[in-house]
CSV table of C-alpha atoms and ligand atoms in Angstrom, one decimal:
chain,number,residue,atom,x,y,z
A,112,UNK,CA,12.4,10.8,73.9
A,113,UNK,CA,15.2,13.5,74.1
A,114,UNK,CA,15.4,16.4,76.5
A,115,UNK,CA,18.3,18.3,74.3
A,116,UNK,CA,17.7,20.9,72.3
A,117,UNK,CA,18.7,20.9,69.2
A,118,UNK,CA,22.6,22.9,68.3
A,119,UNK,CA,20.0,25.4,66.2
A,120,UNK,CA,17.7,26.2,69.5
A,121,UNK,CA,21.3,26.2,71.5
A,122,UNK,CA,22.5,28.9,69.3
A,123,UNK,CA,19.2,31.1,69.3
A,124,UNK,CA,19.4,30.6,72.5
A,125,UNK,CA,22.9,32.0,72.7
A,126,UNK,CA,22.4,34.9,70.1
A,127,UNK,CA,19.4,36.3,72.0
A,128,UNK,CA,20.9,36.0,75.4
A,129,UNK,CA,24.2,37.9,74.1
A,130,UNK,CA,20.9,40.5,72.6
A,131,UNK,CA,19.4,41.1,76.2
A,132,UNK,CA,22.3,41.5,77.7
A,133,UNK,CA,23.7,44.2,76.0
A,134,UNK,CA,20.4,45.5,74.5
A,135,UNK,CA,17.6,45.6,77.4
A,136,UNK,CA,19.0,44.7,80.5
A,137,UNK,CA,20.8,48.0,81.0
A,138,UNK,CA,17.9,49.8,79.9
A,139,UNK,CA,15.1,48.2,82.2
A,140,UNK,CA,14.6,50.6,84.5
A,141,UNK,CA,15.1,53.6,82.1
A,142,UNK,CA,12.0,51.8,80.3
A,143,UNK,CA,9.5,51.6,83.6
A,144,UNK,CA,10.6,54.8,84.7
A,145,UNK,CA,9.9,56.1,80.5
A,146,UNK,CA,6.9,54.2,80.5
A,147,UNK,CA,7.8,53.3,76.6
A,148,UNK,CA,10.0,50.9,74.9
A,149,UNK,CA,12.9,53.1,72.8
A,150,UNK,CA,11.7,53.1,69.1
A,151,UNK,CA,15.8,52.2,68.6
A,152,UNK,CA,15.5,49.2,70.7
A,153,UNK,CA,12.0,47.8,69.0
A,154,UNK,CA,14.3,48.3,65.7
A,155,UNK,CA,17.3,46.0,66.6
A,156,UNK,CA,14.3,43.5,68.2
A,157,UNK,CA,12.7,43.4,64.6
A,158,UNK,CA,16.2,43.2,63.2
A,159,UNK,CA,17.3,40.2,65.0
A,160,UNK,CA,13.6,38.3,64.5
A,161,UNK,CA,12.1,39.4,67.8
A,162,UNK,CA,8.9,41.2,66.4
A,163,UNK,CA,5.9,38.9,65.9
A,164,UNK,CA,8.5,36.1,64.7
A,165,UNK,CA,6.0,33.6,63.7
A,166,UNK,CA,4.6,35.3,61.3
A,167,UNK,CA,5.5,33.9,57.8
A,168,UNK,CA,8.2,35.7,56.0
A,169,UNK,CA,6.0,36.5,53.5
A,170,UNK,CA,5.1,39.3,55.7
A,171,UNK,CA,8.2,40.0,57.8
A,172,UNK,CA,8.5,37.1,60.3
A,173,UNK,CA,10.8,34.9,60.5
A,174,UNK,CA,8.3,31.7,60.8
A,175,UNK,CA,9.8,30.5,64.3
A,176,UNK,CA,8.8,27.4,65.9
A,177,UNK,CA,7.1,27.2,68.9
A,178,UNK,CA,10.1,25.9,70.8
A,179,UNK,CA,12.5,28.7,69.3
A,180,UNK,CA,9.7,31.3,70.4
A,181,UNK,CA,10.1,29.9,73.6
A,182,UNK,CA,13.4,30.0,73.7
A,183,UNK,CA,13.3,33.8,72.5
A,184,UNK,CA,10.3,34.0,75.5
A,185,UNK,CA,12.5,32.5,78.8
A,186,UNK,CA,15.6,35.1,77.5
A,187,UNK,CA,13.7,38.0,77.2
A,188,UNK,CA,12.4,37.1,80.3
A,189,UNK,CA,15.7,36.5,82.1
A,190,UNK,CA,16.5,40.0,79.9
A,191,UNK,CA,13.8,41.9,81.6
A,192,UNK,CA,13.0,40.7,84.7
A,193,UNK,CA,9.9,43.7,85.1
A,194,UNK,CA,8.1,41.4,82.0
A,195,UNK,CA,7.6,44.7,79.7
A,196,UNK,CA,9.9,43.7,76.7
A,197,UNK,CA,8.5,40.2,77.5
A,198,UNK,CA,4.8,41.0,77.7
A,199,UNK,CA,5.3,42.8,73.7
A,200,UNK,CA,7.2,39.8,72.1
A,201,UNK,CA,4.5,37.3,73.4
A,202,UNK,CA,1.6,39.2,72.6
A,203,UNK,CA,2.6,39.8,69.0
A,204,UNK,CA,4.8,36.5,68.7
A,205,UNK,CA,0.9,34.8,69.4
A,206,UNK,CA,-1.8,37.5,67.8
A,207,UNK,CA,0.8,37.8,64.9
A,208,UNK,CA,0.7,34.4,64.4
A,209,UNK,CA,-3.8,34.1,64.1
A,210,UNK,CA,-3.4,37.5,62.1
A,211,UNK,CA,-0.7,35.5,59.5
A,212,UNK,CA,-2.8,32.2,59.9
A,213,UNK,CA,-6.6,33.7,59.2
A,214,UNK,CA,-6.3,37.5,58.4
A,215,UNK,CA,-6.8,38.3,54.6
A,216,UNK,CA,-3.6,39.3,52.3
A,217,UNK,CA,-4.3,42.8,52.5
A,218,UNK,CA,-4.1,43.4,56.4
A,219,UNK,CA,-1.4,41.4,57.2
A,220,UNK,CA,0.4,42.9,54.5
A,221,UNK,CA,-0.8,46.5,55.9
A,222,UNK,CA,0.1,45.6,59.7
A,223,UNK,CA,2.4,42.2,59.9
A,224,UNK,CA,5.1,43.7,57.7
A,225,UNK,CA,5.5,46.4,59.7
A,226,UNK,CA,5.0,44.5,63.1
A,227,UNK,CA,7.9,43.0,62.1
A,228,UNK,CA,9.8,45.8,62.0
A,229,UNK,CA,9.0,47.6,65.3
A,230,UNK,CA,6.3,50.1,63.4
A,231,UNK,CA,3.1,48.4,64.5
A,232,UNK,CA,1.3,46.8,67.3
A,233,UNK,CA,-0.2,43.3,67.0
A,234,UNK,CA,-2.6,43.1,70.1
A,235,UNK,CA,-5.5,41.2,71.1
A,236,UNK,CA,-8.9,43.2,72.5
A,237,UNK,CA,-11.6,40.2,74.4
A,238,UNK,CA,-12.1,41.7,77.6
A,239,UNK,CA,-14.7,44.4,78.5
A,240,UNK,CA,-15.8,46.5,81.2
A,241,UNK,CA,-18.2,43.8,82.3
A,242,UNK,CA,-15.3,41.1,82.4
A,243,UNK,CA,-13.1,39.2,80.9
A,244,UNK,CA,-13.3,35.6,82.4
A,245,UNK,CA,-17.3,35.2,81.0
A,246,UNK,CA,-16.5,35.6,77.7
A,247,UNK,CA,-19.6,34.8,76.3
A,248,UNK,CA,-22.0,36.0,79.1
A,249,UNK,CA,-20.3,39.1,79.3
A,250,UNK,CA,-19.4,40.8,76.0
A,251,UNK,CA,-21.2,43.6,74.9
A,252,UNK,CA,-19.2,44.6,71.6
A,253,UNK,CA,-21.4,44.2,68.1
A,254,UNK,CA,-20.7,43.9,64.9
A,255,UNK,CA,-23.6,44.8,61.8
A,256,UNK,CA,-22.4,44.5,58.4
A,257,UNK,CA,-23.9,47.5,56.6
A,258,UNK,CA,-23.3,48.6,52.3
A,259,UNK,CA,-20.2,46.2,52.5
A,260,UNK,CA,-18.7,47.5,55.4
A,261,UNK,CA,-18.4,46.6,59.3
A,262,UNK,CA,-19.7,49.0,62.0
A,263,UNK,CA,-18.5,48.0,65.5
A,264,UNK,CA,-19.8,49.4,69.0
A,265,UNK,CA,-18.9,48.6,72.3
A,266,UNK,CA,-16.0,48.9,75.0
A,267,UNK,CA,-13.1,47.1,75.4
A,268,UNK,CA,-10.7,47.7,78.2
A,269,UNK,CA,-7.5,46.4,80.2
A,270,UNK,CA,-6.2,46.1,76.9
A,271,UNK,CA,-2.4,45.7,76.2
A,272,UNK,CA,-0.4,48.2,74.1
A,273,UNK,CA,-3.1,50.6,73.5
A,274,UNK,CA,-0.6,53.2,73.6
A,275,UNK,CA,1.8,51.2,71.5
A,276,UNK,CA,-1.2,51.0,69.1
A,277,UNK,CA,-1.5,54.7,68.6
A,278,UNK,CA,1.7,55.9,69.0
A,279,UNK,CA,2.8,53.2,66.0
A,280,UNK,CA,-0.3,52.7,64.4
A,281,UNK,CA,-1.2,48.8,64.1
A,282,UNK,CA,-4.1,46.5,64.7
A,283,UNK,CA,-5.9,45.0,67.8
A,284,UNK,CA,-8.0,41.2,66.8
A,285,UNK,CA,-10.9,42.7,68.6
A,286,UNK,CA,-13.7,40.4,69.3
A,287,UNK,CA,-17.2,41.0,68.8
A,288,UNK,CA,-20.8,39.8,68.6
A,289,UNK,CA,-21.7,39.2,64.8
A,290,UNK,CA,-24.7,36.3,65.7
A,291,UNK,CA,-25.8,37.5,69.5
A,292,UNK,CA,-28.3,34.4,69.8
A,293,UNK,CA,-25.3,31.9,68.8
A,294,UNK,CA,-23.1,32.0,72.3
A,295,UNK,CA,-19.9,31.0,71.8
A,296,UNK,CA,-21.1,30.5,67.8
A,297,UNK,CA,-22.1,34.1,67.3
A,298,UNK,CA,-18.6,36.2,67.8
A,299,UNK,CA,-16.3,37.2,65.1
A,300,UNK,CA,-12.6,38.6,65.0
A,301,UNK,CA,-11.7,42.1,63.3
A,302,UNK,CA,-8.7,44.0,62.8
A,303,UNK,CA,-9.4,47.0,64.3
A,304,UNK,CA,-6.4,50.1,63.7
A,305,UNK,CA,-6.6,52.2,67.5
A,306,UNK,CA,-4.8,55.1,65.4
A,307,UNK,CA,-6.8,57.4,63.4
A,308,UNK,CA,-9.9,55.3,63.4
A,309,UNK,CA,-13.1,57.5,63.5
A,310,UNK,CA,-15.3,56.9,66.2
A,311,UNK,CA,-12.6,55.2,68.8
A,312,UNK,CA,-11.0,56.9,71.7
A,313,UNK,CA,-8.7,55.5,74.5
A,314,UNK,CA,-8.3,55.5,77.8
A,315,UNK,CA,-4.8,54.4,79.6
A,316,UNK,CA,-4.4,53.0,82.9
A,317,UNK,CA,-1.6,53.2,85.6
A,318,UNK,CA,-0.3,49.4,86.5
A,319,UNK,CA,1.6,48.1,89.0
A,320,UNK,CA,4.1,46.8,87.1
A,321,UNK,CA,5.3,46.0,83.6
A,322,UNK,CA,5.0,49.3,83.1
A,323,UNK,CA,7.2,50.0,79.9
A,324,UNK,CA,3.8,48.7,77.8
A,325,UNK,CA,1.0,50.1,78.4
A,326,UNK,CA,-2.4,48.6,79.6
A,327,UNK,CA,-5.9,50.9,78.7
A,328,UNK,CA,-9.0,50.5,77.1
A,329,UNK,CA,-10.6,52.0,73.7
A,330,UNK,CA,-14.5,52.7,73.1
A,331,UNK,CA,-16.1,52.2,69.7
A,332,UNK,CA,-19.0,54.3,68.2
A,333,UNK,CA,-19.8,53.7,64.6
A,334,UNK,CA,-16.5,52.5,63.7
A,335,UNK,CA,-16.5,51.7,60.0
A,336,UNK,CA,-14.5,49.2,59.3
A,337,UNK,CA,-13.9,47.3,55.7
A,338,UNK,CA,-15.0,44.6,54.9
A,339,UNK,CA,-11.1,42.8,54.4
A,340,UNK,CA,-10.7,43.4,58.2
A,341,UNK,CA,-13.1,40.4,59.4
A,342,UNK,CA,-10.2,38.0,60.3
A,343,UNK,CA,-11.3,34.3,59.1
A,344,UNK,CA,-14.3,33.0,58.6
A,345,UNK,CA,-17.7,34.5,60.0
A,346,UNK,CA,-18.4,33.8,63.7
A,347,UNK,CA,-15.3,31.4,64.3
A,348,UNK,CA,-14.0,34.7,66.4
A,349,UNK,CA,-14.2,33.1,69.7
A,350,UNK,CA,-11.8,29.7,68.1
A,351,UNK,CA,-9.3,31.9,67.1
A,352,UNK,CA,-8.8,33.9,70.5
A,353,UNK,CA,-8.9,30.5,72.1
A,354,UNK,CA,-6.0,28.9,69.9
A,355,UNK,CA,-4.3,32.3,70.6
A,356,UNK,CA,-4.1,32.4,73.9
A,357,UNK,CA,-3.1,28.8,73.9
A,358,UNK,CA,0.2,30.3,71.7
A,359,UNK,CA,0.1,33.2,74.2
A,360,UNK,CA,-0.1,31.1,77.9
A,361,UNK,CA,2.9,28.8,76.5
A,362,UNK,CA,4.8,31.6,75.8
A,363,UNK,CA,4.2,33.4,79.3
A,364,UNK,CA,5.3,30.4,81.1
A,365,UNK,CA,8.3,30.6,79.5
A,366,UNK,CA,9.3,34.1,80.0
A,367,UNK,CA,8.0,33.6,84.1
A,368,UNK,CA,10.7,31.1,84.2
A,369,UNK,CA,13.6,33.5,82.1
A,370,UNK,CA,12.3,35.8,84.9
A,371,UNK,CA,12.7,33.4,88.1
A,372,UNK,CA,15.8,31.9,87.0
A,373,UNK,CA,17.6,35.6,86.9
A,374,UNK,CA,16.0,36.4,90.0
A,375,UNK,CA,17.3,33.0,91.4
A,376,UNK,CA,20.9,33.7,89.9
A,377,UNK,CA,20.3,36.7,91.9
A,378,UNK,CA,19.9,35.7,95.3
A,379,UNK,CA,22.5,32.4,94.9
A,380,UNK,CA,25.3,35.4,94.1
A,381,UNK,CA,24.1,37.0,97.1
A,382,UNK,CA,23.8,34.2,99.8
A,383,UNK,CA,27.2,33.2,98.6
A,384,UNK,CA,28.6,36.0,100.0
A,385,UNK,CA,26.5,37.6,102.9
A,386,UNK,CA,27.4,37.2,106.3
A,387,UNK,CA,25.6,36.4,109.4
A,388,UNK,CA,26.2,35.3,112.5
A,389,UNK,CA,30.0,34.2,111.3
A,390,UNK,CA,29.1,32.3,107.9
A,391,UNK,CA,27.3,32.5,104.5
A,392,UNK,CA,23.8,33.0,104.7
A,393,UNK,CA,23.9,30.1,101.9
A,394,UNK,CA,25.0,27.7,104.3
A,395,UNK,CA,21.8,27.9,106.6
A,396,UNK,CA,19.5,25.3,106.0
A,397,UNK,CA,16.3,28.3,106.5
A,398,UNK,CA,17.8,30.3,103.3
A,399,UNK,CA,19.4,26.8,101.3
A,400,UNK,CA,16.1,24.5,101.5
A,401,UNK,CA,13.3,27.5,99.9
A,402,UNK,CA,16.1,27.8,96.8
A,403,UNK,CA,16.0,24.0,96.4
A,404,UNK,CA,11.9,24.4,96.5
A,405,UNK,CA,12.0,27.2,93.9
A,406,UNK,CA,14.2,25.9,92.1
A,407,UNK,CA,12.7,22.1,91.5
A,408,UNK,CA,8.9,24.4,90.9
A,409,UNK,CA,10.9,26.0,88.1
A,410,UNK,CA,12.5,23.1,86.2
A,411,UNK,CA,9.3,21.2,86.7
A,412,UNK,CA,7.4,23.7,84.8
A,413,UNK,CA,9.8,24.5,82.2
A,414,UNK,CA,9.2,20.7,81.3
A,415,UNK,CA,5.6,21.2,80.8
A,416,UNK,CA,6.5,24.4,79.3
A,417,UNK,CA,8.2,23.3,76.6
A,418,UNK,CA,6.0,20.2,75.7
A,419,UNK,CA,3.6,22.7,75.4
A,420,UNK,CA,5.6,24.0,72.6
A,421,UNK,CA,6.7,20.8,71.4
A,422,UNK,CA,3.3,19.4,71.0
A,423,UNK,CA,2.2,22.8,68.8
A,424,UNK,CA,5.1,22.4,66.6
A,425,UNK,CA,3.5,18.9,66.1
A,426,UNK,CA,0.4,20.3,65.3
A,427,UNK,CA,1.0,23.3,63.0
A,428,UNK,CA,3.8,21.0,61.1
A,429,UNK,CA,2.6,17.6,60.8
A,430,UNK,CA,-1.3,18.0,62.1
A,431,UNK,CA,-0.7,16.0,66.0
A,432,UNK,CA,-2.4,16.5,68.8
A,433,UNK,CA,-5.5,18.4,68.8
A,434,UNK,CA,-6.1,22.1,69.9
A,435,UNK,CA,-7.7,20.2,73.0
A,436,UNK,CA,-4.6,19.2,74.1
A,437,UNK,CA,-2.7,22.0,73.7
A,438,UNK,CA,-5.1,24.4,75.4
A,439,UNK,CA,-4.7,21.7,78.4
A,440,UNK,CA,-0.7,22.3,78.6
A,441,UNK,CA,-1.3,25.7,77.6
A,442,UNK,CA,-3.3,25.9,81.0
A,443,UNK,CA,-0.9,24.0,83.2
A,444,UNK,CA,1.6,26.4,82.1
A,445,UNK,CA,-0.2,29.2,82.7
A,446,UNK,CA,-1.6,28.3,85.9
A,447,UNK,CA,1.7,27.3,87.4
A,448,UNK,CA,4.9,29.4,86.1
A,449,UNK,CA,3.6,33.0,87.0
A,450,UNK,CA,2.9,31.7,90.7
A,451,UNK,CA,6.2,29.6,91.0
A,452,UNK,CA,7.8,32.9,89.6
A,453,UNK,CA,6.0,34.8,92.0
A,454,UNK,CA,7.2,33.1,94.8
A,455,UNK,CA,10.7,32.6,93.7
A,456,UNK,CA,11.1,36.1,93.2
A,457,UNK,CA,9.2,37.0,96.8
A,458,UNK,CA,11.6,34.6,98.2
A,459,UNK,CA,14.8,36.2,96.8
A,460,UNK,CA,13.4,39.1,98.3
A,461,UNK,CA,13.8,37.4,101.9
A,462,UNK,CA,17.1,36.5,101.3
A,463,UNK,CA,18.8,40.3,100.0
A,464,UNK,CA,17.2,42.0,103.6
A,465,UNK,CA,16.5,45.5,103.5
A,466,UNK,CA,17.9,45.8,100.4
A,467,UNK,CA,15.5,43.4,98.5
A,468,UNK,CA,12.8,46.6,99.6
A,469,UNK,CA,14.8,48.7,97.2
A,470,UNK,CA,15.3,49.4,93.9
A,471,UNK,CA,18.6,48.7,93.6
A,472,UNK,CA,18.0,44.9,92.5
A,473,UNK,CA,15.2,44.6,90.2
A,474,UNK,CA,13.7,41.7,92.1
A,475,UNK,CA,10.8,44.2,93.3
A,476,UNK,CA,10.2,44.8,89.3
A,477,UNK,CA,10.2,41.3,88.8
A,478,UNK,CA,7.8,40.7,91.3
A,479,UNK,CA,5.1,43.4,90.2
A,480,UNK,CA,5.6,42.0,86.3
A,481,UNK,CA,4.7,38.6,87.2
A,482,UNK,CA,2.2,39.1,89.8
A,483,UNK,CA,0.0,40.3,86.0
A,484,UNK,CA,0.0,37.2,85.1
A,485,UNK,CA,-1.6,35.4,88.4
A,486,UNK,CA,-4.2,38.0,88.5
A,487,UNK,CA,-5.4,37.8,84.8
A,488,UNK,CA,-3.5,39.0,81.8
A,489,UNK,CA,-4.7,36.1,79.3
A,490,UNK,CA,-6.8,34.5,81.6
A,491,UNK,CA,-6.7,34.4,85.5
A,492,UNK,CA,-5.8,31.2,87.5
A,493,UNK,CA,-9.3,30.1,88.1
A,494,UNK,CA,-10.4,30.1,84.5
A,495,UNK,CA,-6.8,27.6,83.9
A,496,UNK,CA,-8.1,25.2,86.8
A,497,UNK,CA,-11.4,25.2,84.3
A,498,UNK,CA,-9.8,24.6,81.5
A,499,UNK,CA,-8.0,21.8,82.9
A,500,UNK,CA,-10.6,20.2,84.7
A,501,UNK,CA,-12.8,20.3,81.2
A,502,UNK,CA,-9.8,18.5,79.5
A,503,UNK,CA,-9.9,16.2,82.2
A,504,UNK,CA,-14.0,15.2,82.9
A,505,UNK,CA,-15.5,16.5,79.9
A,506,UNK,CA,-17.3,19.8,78.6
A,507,UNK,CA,-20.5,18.7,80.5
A,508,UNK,CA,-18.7,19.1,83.6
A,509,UNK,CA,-18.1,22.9,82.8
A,510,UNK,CA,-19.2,24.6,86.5
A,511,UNK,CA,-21.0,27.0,84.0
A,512,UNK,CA,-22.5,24.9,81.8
A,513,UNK,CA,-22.3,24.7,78.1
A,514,UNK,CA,-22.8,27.7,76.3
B,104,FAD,C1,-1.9,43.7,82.9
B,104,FAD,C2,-3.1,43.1,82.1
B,104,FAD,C3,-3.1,43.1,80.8
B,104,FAD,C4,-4.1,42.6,80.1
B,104,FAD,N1,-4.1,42.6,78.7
B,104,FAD,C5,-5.2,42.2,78.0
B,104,FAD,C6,-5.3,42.2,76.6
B,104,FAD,O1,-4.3,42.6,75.9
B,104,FAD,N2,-6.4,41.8,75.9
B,104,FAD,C7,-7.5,41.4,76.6
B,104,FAD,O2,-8.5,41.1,76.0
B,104,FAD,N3,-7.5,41.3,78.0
B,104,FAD,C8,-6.4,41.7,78.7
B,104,FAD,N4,-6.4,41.6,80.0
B,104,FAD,C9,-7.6,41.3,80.7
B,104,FAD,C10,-7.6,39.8,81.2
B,104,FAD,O3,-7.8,38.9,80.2
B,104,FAD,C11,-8.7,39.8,82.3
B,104,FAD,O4,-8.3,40.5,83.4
B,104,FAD,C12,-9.1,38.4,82.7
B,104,FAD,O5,-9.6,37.6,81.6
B,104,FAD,C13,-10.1,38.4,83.8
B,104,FAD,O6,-11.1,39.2,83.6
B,104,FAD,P1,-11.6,40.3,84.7
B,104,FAD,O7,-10.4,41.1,85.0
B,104,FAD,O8,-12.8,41.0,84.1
B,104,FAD,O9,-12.0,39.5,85.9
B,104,FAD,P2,-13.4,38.7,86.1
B,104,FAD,O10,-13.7,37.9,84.9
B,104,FAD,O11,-14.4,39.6,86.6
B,104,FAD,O12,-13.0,37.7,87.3
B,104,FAD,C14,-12.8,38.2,88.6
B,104,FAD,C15,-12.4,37.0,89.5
B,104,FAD,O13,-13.4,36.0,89.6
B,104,FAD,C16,-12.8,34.8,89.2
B,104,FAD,N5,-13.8,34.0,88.5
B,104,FAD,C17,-14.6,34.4,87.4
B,104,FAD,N6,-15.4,33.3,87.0
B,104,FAD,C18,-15.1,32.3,87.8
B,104,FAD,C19,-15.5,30.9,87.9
B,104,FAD,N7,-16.4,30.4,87.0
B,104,FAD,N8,-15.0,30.1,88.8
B,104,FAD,C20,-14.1,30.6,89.7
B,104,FAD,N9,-13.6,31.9,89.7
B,104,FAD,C21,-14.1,32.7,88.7
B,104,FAD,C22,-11.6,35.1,88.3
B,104,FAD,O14,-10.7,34.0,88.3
B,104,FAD,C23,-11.1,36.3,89.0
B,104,FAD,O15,-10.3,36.0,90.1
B,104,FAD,C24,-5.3,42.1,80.8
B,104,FAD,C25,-5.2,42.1,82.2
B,104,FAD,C26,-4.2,42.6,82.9
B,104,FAD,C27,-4.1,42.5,84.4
C-alpha cells in the first residue's frame, strides 16, 4: 500500500493549480455574474488537457487516468469554489469518456475533437419531467428506428450545459426507450446535437448556484437522427449511464473537497487574525474544535475518493474490480463529500461574521455550488444510500424491487 502520489500526479497537480490560480480564480465572479464561461478561458482549459481529458488522443484527449482526473477535479475545485468550471470538466471528463469508449468513429470524431478544444459540449440527458431518481419507471423518451434512421420523442429536463450545447454546438448521450417492455433492458444511448437539430427546442432555468453553466431542458418532436448516432450496442443505454455516473460521482467528490479545502484555507487565515474579546478567534475552543471536525470529514473522504479512482484505473488498465465495486465507492463518494463540503463551507461562514453574508469572500458561492450536488445533480443522496445498501445485501434487497 502507498498513500503518495506519484512525482507525475505531483506535478499535474502543481501545473493545474499554478492554471487556476492565474486563470479562473480571478474570474469567478465575473463568470456567475456573466452566466458563461469566457470562450478564451475554455481555449487555454483545452490547451492545457482540461476538456474531456479522458478521451483518447485519437480524438483530442489527452487519455488521463482516473487519479490524474481527479487530481485535475480537487484543483478546479479549490480554483472555483462556486463549482461552475468544475461542474464542465467533470461532466465531459466522464460523458467524454462513454462517448470515446462506445460511440462510433464518426461522432466522436465530429464532437470529441472539438470537445477537446473548448468548441463542443459533451453532456449527459437521463432525467425527465417525471423524474430522475426512477429511471426506469419514469422515462418517457422513445426511440423507433424508421428507413435507417432514429426518430426520438420525449422531454428531457434539468439538464446541464444546454446552453453550452447550443451556443457551441456538441452532443448530449441522451437516453431513451428503444425495447419499452424490457425495463432496465429496453433503453438505448444516442448522441443527440441540441444545435440546429429539427424538431428540438430548449428551455433554460435560473439556479441557485453554479451559475456560470447552465442547467435547462430540451423537448424532442420527430428528431431524425442517423443511424451512427446510437452509442454502443442496442439497449445497453441504461449500463453506459450507470458506468458514467460512476466516472462522474468520483469526480464530484473530488472537486467538493478542492472546494472545502479553499474554503477551509479561508477561514484558518481568518481566525488567525480576528479579534474578540482580547485574542484570536482561532484560539477558542467553540471556533478550533468544528475546523478539526471539518477538516478529519474532508481527509476521510478524499481517501475513499481517490480509491475510487484507483480502483477504475485498475479496471480500465488491467480489467480489476468489477463495475460493482466501483459504483459502490462511486456512491460513498458521492453521498458524503458534497455534504462534508456543505458543512465545511456553512461553517466558515460562522466563523467570517457578518461578513461571511457577503459577497466579498466567495464562501456563499461555494455554498450554493455544492448544495447541487446533495440535492441531485448525478443522483441525489437517497438514491447513493441505495446503491450502497444493494452493494452491501444484494439486488433482491432493492426497496423497489428488481426491475
Ligand atoms: C444542478 C443540476 C444539474 C443536473 N444536471 C443533470 C444532467 O446534466 N443530466 C441529467 O440527466 N440530469 C441532471 N440533473 C438531474 C438529477 O440527476 C436529478 O435531479 C436527480 O436524479 C433526481 O431526480 P429528480 O430531481 O426528478 O428528483 P426525484 O427523483 O423526483 O426525487 C425527489 C426526492 O425523492 C427521493 N427519492 C426518490 N426515490 C426514492 C427512494 N426509492 N427512496 C428514498 N428516497 C427517494 C430523492 O432522493 C429526492 O430527495 C441535474 C440536477 C441538478 C440539480
Amino acid at each position: 500500500m502507498d498513500f503518495e502520489f506519484s512525482e507525475e500526479e505531483k506535478l499535474w497537480r502543481k501545473t493545474v493549480r499554478e492554471f487556476s490560480e492565474k486563470n479562473i480564480t480571478p474570474k469567478i465572479r465575473e463568470i456567475e455574474r456573466n452566466r458563461s464561461i469566457p470562450d478564451s478561458l475554455l481555449k487555454k482549459m483545452g490547451e492545457l488537457g482540461l476538456l474531456a481529458p479522458t478521451v483518447s488522443k485519437e480524438y483530442g484527449g489527452v487519455d488521463l487516468s482516473w487519479i490524474m482526473s481527479c487530481i485535475a477535479a480537487e484543483e478546479l475545485g479549490r480554483g472555483d469554489i462556486s463549482l461552475s468550471i468544475p461542474v464542465l470538466y467533470l461532466v465531459e471528463a466522464a460523458w467524454g469518456f462513454i462517448l470515446n469508449r462506445y460511440g462510433t468513429p464518426q461522432v466522436k470524431k465530429e464532437y470529441l475533437t472539438r470537445a477537446t478544444k473548448g468548441e463542443a459540449f459533451c453532456g449527459i440527458a437521463v432525467t425527465e419531467p417525471t423524474g430522475g431518481s426512477d429511471i426506469v419507471g419514469a422515462l418517457q423518451t422513445k426511440a423507433e428506428r424508421r428507413n435507417g434512421e432514429w426518430i426520438l420523442n420525449g422531454e428531457k429536463m434539468f439538464i446541464s450545459g444546454v446552453a453550452e450545447s447550443e451556443k457551441l454546438g456538441g452532443v448530449h448521450l441522451t437516453l431513451a426507450r428503444t425495447d419499452p417492455s424490457a425495463g432496465h433492458k429496453g433503453f438505448s444511448m444516442f448522441a443527440i446535437p441540441i444545435k440546429d437539430t429539427d424538431g428540438i427546442s430548449t428551455t433554460l432555468l435560473e439556479d441557485m448556484g453554479r451559475e456560470g453553466i447552465s442547467t435547462g431542458g430540451f423537448k424532442m418532436e420527430d428528431v431524425h437522427i442517423p443511424e451512427e448516432y446510437l452509442v454502443g450496442e442496442l439497449n445497453k443505454g441504461f449500463y453506459y449511464a450507470m458506468e458514467g455516473f460512476s466516472a462522474a460521482r468520483t469526480l464530484i467528490g473530488a472537486t467538493c473537497i478542492g472546494a472545502a479545502e479553499n474554503a477551509l484555507e479561508i477561514g484558518m487565515d481568518y481566525i488567525k487574525t480576528r479579534k474578540s474579546f482580547g485574542r484570536t478567534i482561532g484560539s477558542f475552543e467553540g471556533i478550533q474544535f468544528p475546523l478539526a471536525e471539518h477538516y478529519t470529514n474532508i481527509e476521510s473522504i478524499k481517501l475513499i475518493v481517490y480509491k475510487a479512482a484507483w480502483m477504475m484505473d485498475k479496471l480500465y488498465q488491467e480489467n480489476k474490480f468489477s463495475h460493482h465495486n466501483i459504483a459502490l465507492y462511486a456512491a460513498m463518494s458521492k453521498l458524503k463529500a458534497p455534504q462534508y463540503a456543505f458543512n465545511a463551507m456553512n461553517e466558515v461562514a460562522n466563523w467570517l461574521g457578518a461578513i461571511g453574508y457577503t459577497k466579498e469572500y466567495p464562501i456563499e458561492m461555494g455554498i450554493r455550488g455544492v448544495r447541487s450536488y446533495s440535492i441531485g445533480a448525478e443522483g441525489t443522496l437517497n438514491i447513493m444510500r441505495i446503491i450502497i445498501a444493494r452493494e452491501l445485501l444484494g439486488r433482491e434487497y432493492l426497496p423497489y424491487g428488481v426491475r
